[in-house]
Amino acid sequence: MQRSTRAVVLGCGLAGMLAAKVLTKYVDRVTVLERDALGEDPVARAGLPQHRHAHFLLAGGARALDSVLPGTIRSLIDAGAHRLGFPNDFVTFTPAGWQQRFPERQFAITCSRGFVDRHVRRRVLDEPRVDLLDATEVTGLIGDATRVTGVLVRNRQSGATGGVRADLVVDATGRGSGALDWLAALGAPAPAEKVIDCGLMYSSRIFTAPASARAGFPAVTVALDPWSGEPSRSTVLVPIEGGRWLITLAGTRGAEPPADEAGFARFARSVADPVVADLMDAAEPHGPIYRSRSTVNRRRYYERMPVWPEGFLVVGDALGAFNPAYAHGMSIAAKGALALRSTLDRHGLRPGACRRAQRLLARTVRPAWAAATDQDRLYPGVSADGLTRIALLRLRMSRRLMATAVSHEPTAQAVADIFALSGSVAGLAKPEVLWALVRGCPRPEPDSAPPFTPEELSAHPFLGVG
Ligand SMILES: Cc1cc2nc3c(=O)[nH]c(=O)nc-3n(C[C@H](O)[C@H](O)[C@H](O)COP(=O)(O)OP(=O)(O)OC[C@H]3O[C@@H](n4cnc5c(N)ncnc54)[C@H](O)[C@@H]3O)c2cc1C
C-alpha cells in the first residue's frame, strides 16, 4: 500500500493559504501551522500588523488569485470589497501633476488586508484535504542540509513542544521568516541576502466615510516623488469594506509621519496637494493611529544556493518583501502560487522539484524587486551602489513615461498594464506611445484642482460643490 503524503505550510497569510490550496492536488494532506491563535476567526491579528495600513490588490495579482482559487474576487466584492477601475477610479497627484482619469484599462481591489486574508483562509479551509493548527509556532526544521523532513513546533498556549513530519515544508512566515537560522542549524550554507531601505514609515487611521461616499468613491493618492532629492511624503485614501476609508500617510527617511492626532492632520496638509487632508476633515475617525516601519525591500537568493534541501520551499514575503508603496506583495504572493503549481504540474514531488520551484519563484519576484529597489535608491540616505547605468536609464525612461501618461491615453494604458502587473514593457512599443515619449505632452497646471468628475462633485457636498 502506498504511504500517504503530507505537506506542512508555515503561516496562514496569503502566500501560505494559496500554497496550501495548490498543494492539495499533489499530496494527501496539507497542514497549515500558524503562530497566531485564530479562535474568533479575526480580521486583525498580531501576525498581520500590515492590516492597519492601506493595501491595493492589483489586477495581475487578483487574476492570479482567482486562477488558484476561482471565484474569490467576485466573492470578496460581494462581501464588501471595492473594485476600482484603473486609472478612472483613481484621483492621483503624481510628480508631473494630476493624472487624467482615462477610461478603465485595469483594476484594483481595495479592502482591509485582514479582510482578504480571512476570506482566502476560509475558502481554502473548505478544502477537505487542508487543516490548520493555530497557536502553533514553528521554531526550526527537522532533517539535514540535503533534505527537510518536518518542523519543530511550540504550542503558544500550553508551551508544549514537538515535531511535525512532512514530505514537503513550505515557509510562508512573511517578513520575519526564521528560515536563515533554521537552515543554518541544519548545516546548510547561508543564501545571499539584499536589503534596500529608504526609511519609509507608514502612519494610518480608519475613518467612516461621509454617507454619500460609502460606495463608489475613488481612491485618492498624492504620490511620493523619488526625483526631488529630498525626503518625500505621500497620502493615500483607500475605500474599504463597511463604508470606511483607510487613510495612510507615508514618508521616507527624514519625513516620517507622526502617530499623534494633530501631527497626523498637519502631515496630511504638508504634502504636494492637501486633497486627502480635506477629505479627512469630512470623515469620522475611528480608533488609534498605527505606524509601521516594515517597509524595507528584502530579498533572499535561495535559488542561488549551491545545495538546496529536498522537501523545502520558501514563498511570499519570506522570499522577497518589497517597499509597500509599490503595492506588489500580495500580487507576487499570488503569482508565486501559480509558479508553484506549474512546477508541480510538471515534476510532481520528484527529487529536484523543490529546487526547480524555488528558481521559478525567484523569477516571479525579480521584476517587482528591480522596480522597487532601483527607484528606492533615488531617495536620500539610500546607497546608490548597485544602481547601474542601465538601471538609471530605465528610471529616467520611466520618469518620462509617467509624466507622459498623465495626459496621454495610449501611454496611460501601457503604464496601467505595467503598474497592475498585467503587461510587460513590450506594451510600450506602439508608435503612438513612442512618438508621445519623444515629443512630450503638455503638463497640467501645477495648481489645478483634483480631477473629481462632475458626477462626484454633485453627489458629494463635502467636495465643495453641490
Ligand atoms: C505597511 C504595508 C503595506 C502594504 N501594502 C501593500 C499593498 O498595497 N499591496 C500589496 O499587494 N501588498 C502590500 N503589502 C505587502 C503584503 O501585505 C504582503 O506582501 C503580504 O501580506 C504577504 O503575505 P505573506 O503570506 O507572505 O506574509 P504575511 O501576510 O506576513 O503572513 C505570514 C504569516 O506567518 C505567520 N507566522 C510568522 N512566523 C511564524 C512562525 N514562526 N510559525 C508559524 N506561523 C508564523 C504570521 O502570523 C502570519 O500569519 C504591504 C505591506 C506592508 C507592511
CSV table of C-alpha atoms in Angstrom, one decimal, residues 9 15-16 18-24 26 68 168 170 312-315 333-349 353-354 356-358 360-361 364:
chain,number,residue,atom,x,y,z
A,9,VAL,CA,2.7,25.1,5.3
A,15,ALA,CA,1.1,33.2,0.4
A,16,GLY,CA,0.7,30.3,2.9
A,18,LEU,CA,-2.6,29.9,-1.6
A,19,ALA,CA,0.4,27.5,-1.4
A,20,ALA,CA,-1.8,25.1,0.7
A,21,LYS,CA,-4.6,25.2,-2.0
A,22,VAL,CA,-2.1,24.5,-4.8
A,23,LEU,CA,-0.6,21.6,-2.8
A,24,THR,CA,-4.0,19.8,-2.3
A,26,TYR,CA,-0.2,16.8,-5.1
A,68,VAL,CA,-5.6,29.5,-7.9
A,168,LEU,CA,7.2,19.0,1.9
A,170,VAL,CA,6.7,25.5,2.7
A,312,PHE,CA,11.7,22.6,1.4
A,313,LEU,CA,10.4,25.8,-0.2
A,314,VAL,CA,10.2,29.5,0.7
A,315,VAL,CA,7.4,31.7,-0.7
A,333,ALA,CA,2.4,36.0,-3.5
A,334,ALA,CA,-0.4,35.0,-5.8
A,335,LYS,CA,1.9,34.8,-8.8
A,336,GLY,CA,4.2,32.6,-6.7
A,337,ALA,CA,1.3,30.2,-6.1
A,338,LEU,CA,1.0,29.9,-9.9
A,339,ALA,CA,4.7,29.3,-10.2
A,340,LEU,CA,4.5,26.5,-7.6
A,341,ARG,CA,1.5,25.0,-9.4
A,342,SER,CA,3.3,25.0,-12.8
A,343,THR,CA,6.4,23.3,-11.4
A,344,LEU,CA,4.4,20.6,-9.5
A,345,ASP,CA,2.3,20.0,-12.6
A,346,ARG,CA,5.4,19.2,-14.5
A,347,HIS,CA,7.6,17.5,-11.9
A,348,GLY,CA,5.3,16.4,-9.0
A,349,LEU,CA,7.3,15.9,-5.8
A,353,ALA,CA,11.3,19.6,-7.9
A,354,CYS,CA,11.8,22.0,-5.0
A,356,ARG,CA,13.1,24.0,-9.7
A,357,ALA,CA,10.1,25.6,-8.0
A,358,GLN,CA,12.4,27.8,-6.0
A,360,LEU,CA,10.7,29.8,-10.8
A,361,LEU,CA,9.5,31.5,-7.6
A,364,THR,CA,8.2,35.9,-10.2
